[in-house]
Short mmCIF file of C-alpha atoms and ligand atoms in Angstrom, two decimals:
data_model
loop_
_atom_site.label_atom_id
_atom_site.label_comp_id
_atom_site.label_asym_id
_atom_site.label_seq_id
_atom_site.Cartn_x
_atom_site.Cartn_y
_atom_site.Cartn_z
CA UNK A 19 81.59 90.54 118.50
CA UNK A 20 84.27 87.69 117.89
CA UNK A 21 86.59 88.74 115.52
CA UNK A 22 89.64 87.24 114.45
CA UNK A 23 92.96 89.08 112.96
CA UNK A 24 95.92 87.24 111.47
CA UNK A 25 99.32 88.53 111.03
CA UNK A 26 101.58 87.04 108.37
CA UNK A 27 105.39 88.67 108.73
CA UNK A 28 106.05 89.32 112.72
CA UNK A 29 108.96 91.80 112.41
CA UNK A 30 108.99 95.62 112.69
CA UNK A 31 105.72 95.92 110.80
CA UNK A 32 103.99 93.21 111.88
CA UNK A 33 104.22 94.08 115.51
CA UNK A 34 103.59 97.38 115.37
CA UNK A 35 100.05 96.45 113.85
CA UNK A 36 99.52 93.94 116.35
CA UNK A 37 100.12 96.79 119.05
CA UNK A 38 98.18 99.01 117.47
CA UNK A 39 95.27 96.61 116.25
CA UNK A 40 94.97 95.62 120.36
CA UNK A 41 94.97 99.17 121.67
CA UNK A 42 92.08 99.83 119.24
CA UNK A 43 90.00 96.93 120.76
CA UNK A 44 89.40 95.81 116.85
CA UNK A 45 89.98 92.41 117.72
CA UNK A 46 89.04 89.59 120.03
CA UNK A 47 92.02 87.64 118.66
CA UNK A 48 94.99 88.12 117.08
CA UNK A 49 96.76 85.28 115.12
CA UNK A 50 100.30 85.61 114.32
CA UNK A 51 102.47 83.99 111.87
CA UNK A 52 106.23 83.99 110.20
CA UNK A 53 108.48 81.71 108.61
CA UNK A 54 110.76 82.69 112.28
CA UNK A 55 108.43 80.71 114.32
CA UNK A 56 110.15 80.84 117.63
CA UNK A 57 110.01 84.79 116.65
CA UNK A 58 106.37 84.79 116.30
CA UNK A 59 105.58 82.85 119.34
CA UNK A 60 108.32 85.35 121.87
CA UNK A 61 105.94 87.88 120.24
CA UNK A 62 102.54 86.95 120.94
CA UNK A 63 104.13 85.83 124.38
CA UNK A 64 105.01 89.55 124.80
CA UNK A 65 102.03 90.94 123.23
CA UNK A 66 100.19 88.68 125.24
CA UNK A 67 101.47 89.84 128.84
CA UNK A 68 100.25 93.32 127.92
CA UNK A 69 96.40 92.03 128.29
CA UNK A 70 95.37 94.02 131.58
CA UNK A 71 96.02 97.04 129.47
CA UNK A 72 94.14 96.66 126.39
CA UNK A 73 90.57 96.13 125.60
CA UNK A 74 89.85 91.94 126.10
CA UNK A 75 91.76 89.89 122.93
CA UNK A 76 94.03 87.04 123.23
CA UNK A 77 97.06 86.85 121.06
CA UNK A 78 98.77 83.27 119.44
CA UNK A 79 101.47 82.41 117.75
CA UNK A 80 99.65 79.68 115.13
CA UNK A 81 101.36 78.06 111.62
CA UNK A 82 100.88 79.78 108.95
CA UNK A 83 98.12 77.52 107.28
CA UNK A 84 96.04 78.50 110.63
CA UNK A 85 95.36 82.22 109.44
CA UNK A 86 92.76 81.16 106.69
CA UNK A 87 89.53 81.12 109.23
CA UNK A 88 90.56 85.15 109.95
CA UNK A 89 88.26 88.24 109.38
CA UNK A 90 91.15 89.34 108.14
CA UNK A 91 94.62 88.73 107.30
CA UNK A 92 97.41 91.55 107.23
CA UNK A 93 100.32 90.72 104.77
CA UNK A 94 103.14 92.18 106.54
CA UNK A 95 105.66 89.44 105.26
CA UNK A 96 109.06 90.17 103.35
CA UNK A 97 111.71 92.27 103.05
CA UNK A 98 111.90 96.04 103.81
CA UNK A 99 113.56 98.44 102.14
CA UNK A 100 117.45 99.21 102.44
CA UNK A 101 118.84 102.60 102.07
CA UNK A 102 118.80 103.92 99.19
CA UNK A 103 116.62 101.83 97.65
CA UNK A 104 113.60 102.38 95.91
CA UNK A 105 110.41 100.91 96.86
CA UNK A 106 110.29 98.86 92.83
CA UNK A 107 113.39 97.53 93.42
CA UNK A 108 111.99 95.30 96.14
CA UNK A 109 109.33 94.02 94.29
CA UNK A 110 110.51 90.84 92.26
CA UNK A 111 111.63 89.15 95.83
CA UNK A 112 108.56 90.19 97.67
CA UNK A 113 106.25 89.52 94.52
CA UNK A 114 107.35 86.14 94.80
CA UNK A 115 106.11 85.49 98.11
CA UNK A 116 102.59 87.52 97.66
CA UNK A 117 101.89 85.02 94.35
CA UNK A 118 102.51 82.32 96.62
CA UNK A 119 100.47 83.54 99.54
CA UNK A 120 97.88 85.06 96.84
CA UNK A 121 97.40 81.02 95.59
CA UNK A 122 96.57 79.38 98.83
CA UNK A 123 93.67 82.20 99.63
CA UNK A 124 91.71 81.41 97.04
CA UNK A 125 88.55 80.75 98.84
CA UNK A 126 89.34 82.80 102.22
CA UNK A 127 86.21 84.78 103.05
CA UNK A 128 87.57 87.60 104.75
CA UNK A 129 90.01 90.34 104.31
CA UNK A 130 93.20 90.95 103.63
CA UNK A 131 95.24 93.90 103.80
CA UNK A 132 98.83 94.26 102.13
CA UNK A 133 101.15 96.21 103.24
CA UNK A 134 104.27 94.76 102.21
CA UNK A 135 105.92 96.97 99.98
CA UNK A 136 106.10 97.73 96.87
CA UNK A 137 101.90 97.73 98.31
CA UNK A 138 100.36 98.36 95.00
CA UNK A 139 102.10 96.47 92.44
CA UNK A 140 101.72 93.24 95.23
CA UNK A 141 98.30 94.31 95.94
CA UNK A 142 97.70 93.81 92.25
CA UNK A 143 99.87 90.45 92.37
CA UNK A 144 97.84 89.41 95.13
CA UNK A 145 94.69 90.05 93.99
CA UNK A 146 95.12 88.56 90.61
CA UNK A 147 96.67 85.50 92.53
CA UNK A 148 94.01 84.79 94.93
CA UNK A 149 90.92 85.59 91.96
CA UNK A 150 89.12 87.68 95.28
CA UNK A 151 86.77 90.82 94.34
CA UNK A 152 89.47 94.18 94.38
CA UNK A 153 87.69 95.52 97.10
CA UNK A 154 88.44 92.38 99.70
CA UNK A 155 92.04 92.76 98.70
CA UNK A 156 93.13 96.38 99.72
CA UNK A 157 96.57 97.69 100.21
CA UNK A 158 97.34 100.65 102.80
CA UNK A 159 98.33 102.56 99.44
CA UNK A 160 98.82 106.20 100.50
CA UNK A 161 97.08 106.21 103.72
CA UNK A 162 100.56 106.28 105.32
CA UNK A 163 101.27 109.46 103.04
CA UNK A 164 97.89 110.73 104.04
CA UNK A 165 99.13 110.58 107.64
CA UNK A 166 102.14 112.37 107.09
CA UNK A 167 100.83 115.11 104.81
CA UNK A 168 98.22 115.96 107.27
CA UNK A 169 101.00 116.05 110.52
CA UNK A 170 103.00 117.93 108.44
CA UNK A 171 100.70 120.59 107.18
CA UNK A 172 99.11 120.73 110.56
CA UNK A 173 103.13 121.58 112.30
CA UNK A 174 103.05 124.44 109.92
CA UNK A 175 99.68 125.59 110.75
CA UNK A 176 99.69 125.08 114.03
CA UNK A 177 96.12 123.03 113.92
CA UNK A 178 95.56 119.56 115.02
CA UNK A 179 96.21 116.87 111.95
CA UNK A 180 92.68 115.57 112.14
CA UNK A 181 91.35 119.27 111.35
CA UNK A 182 93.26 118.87 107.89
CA UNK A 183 91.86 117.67 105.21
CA UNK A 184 93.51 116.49 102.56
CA UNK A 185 95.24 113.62 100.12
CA UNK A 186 97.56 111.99 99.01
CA UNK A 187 96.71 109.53 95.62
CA UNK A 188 98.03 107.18 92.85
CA UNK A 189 101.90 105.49 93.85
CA UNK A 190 102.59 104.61 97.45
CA UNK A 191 106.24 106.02 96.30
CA UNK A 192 108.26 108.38 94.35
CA UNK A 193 105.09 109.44 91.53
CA UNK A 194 102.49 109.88 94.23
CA UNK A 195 100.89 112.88 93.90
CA UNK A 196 99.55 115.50 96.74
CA UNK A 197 96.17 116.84 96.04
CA UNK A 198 96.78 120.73 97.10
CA UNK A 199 94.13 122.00 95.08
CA UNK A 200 91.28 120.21 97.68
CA UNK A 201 93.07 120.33 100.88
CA UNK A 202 90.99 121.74 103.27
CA UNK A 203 91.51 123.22 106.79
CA UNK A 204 89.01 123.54 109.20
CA UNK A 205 86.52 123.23 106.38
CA UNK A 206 88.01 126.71 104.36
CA UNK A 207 90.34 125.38 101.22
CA UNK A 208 93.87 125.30 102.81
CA UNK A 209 94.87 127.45 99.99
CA UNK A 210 92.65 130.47 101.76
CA UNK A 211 94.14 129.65 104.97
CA UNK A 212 95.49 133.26 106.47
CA UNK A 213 99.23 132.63 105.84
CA UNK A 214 99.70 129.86 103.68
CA UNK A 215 102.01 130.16 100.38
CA UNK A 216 102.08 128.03 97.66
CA UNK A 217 105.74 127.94 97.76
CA UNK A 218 105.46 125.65 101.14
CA UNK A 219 103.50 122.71 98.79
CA UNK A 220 106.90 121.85 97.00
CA UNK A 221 108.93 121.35 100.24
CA UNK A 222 106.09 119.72 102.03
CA UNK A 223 105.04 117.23 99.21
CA UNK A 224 108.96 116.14 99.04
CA UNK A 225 108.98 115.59 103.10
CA UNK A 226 106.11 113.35 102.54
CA UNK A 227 107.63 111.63 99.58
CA UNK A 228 111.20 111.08 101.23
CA UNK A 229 109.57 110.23 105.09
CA UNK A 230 110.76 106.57 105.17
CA UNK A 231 113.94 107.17 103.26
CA UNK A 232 115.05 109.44 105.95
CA UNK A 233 113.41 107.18 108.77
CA UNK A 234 115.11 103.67 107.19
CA UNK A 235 118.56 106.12 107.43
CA UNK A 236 118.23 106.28 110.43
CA UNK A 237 116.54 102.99 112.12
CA UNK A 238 116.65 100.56 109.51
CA UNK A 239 112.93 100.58 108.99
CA UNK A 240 109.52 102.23 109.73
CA UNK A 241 106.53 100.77 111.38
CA UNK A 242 105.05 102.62 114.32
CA UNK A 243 102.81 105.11 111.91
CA UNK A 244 102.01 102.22 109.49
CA UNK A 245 101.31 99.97 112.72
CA UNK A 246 98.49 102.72 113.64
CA UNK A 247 97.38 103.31 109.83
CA UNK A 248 96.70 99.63 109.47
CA UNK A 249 94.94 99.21 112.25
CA UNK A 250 92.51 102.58 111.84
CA UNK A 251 92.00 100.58 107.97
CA UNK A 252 91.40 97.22 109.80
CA UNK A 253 88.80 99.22 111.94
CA UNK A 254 87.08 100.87 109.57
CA UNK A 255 86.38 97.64 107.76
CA UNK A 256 85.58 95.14 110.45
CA UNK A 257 83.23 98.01 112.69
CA UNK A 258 81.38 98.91 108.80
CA UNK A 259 82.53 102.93 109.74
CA UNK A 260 82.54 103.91 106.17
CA UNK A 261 85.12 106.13 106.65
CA UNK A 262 86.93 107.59 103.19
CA UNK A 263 90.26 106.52 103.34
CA UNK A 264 93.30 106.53 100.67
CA UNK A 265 93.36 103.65 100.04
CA UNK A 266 94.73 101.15 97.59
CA UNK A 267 92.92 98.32 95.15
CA UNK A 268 92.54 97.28 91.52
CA UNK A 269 90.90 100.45 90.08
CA UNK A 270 87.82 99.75 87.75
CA UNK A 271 87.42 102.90 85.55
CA UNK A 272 87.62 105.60 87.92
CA UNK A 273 88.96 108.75 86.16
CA UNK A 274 89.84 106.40 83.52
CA UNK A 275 92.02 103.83 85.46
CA UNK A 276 91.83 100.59 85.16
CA UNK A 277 94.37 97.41 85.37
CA UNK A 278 96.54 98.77 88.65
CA UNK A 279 96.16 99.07 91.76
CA UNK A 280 96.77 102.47 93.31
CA UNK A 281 95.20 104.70 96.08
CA UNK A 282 92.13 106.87 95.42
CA UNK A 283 90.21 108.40 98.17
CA UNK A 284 87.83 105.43 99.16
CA UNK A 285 84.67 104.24 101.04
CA UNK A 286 85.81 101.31 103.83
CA UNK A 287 82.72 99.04 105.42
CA UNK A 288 82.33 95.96 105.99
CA UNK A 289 82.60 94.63 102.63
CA UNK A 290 85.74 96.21 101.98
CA UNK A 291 87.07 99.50 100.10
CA UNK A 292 83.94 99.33 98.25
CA UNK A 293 83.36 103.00 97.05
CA UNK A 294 86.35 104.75 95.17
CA UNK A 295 85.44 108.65 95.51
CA UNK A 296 86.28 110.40 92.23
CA UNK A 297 88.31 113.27 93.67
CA UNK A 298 88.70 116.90 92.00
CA UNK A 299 91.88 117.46 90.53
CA UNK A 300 93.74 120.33 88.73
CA UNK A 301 94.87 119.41 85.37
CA UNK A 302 98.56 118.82 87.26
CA UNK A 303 97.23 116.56 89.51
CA UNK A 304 95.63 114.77 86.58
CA UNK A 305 99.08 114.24 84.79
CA UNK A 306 100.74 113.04 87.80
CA UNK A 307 98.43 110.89 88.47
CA UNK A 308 98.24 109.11 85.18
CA UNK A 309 101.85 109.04 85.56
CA UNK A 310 101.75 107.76 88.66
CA UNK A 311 99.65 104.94 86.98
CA UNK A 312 101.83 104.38 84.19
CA UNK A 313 104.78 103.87 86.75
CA UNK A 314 103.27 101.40 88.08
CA UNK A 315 101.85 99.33 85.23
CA UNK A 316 105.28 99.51 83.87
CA UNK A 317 106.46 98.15 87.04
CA UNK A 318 103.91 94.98 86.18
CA UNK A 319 104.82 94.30 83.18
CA UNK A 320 108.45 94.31 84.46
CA UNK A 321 107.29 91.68 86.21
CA UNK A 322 106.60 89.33 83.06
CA UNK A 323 110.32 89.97 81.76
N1 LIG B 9 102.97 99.95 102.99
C1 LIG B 9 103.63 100.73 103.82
O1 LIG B 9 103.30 101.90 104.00
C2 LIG B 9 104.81 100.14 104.54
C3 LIG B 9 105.42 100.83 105.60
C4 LIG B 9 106.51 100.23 106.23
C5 LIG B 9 106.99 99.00 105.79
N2 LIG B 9 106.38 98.38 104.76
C6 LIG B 9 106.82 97.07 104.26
O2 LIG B 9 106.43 96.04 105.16
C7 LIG B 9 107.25 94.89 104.89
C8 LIG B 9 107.78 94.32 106.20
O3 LIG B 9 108.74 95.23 106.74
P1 LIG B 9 109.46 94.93 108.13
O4 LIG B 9 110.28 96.13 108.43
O5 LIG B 9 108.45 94.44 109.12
O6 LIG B 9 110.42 93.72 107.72
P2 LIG B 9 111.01 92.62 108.72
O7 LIG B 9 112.13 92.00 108.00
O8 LIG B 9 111.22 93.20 110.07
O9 LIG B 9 109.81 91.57 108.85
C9 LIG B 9 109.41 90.77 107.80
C10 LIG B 9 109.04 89.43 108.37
O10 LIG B 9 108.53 88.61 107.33
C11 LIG B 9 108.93 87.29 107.62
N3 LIG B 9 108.83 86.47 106.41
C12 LIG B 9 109.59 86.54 105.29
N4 LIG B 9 109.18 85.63 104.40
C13 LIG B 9 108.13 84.98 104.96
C14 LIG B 9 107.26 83.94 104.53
N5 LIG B 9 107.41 83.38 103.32
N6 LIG B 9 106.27 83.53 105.36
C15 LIG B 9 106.13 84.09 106.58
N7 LIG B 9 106.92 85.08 107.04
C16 LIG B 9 107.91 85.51 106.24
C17 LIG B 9 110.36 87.42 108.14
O11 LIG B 9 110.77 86.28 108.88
C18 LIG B 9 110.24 88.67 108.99
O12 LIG B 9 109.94 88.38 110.35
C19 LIG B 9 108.36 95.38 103.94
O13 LIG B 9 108.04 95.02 102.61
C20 LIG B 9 108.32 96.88 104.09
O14 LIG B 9 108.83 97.58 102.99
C21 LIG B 9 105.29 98.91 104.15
#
């Protein structure tokens, strides 16, 4: 099947999910597109010269008014964080430009996935902007954190990462919230698991939270793991898998929330993240994560001031 991808921000992120997006054979072509144009168009050369060793696609550098005819269009455009810095405090620059894009994709028929940070306030500002259904406008959320919590808990283990089972919901940030109480290894709650103490969650649920602080310390930015988590999103959607993913949208109702967009586990086809999946959560996990949801409609309004 012909399917087309376009990029909008070519730096770390944005190449990483090209990479990715071409290993995974999700697309036949790949568009990509940055305010840099001589950047985008030495990295689709590159990308490009890497075709015997991916499954057939064809990579371009195109304007950035070319990426409305995609199946879908990764926002990927803006600036990271520094150190130090939390994830809100980039919003009102990076808001900017998502209101902007949001306005001219007002009758795109595909798509799009933000991961631009802070993801869930612009996933909000984007889908508000653009006036498309919440589940064509999906933001990677806490899939990243997903990723992480299930590596990590599968190092202590000693079990492969796609044997664990468990979440990560609510803030792509500092008031996300790990949901220990249905992790599952293997099938058997991981709380059952021969070994495992409750006094590893803490430690394990602050790695998680402080990952990209400590990688942006060191590098400057992170985008290999959020290169392969978009792409694994991207294919889910485009291939109709129907995989449950954390995902994040504008919530409608579930467990109460409604107005923000945060991550909830999810149902990704075709049309989208189409099914949110009420999870089951301890009455801690219930707080945080209608704190998490008041952190981040506060960080909407602050928006307005
Ligand atoms: N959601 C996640 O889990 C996650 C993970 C990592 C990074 N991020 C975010 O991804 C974003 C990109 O990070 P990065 O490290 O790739 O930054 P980067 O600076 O390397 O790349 C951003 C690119 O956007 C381009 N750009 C800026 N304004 C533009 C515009 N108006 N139109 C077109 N292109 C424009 C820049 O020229 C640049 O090439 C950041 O907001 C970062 O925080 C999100």
């Amino acid at each position: 099947m012909q399917l087309t991808i376009g990029i909008l921000g070519a730096g770390w992120v944005g190449t990483s999910v090209a990479i990715s997006v071409l290993h995974a054979g999700v697309a036949s072509e790949l568009l990509l597109a940055d305010a840099r144009a001589e950047v985008a168009e030495g990295e689709a050369m590159d990308l490009s010269h890497g075709a015997a060793f991916y499954p057939t696609a064809t990579v371009r550098a195109v304007p950035v008014d070319e990426l409305g005819g995609a199946d879908a269009l990764v926002i990927a455009a803006g600036r990271g964080g520094k150190p130090g810095e939390s994830r809100l405090e980039l919003l009102r620059d990076n808001a900017k430009l998502l209101r902007e894009v949001g306005g001219q994709l007002r009758a795109f028929q595909g798509l799009v996935v933000v991961v631009t940070n802070p993801v869930d306030v612009l996933t909000y500002v984007l889908a508000e902007s653009s006036g498309l259904p919440p589940e064509r406008v999906i933001g990677t959320g806490t899939m990243l954190d997903t990723a992480r919590l299930r590596q990590a808990i599968g190092r202590e283990l000693n079990v492969a990462p796609q044997s664990v089972h468990a979440h990560v919901v609510g803030e792509h940030g500092d008031s996300e919230v790990v949901l220990w109480s249905s992790a599952q290894v293997g099938g058997l709650p991981l709380r059952r698991w021969p070994g495992w103490h409750r006094d590893r969650e803490q430690p394990i649920a602050e790695e998680v939270r402080h990952a990209a602080y400590e990688i942006i310390k060191r590098k400057g930015a992170t985008n290999h793991a959020i290169g392969l988590v978009t792409a694994a999103l991207l294919r889910a959607s485009l291939r109709g898998e129907r995989r449950v993913q954390t995902v994040s949208r504008v919530q409608n109702g579930t467990l109460g929330i409604r107005d923000v967009a945060l991550s909830l586990p999810t149902v990704v086809d075709a049309g989208g993240a189409v099914d949110v999946v009420t999870p089951e959560l301890s009455d801690d996990e219930r707080t945080g994560l209608e704190q998490s949801a008041d952190v981040l409609r506060k960080a909407l309004r602050s928006l307005d001031d």
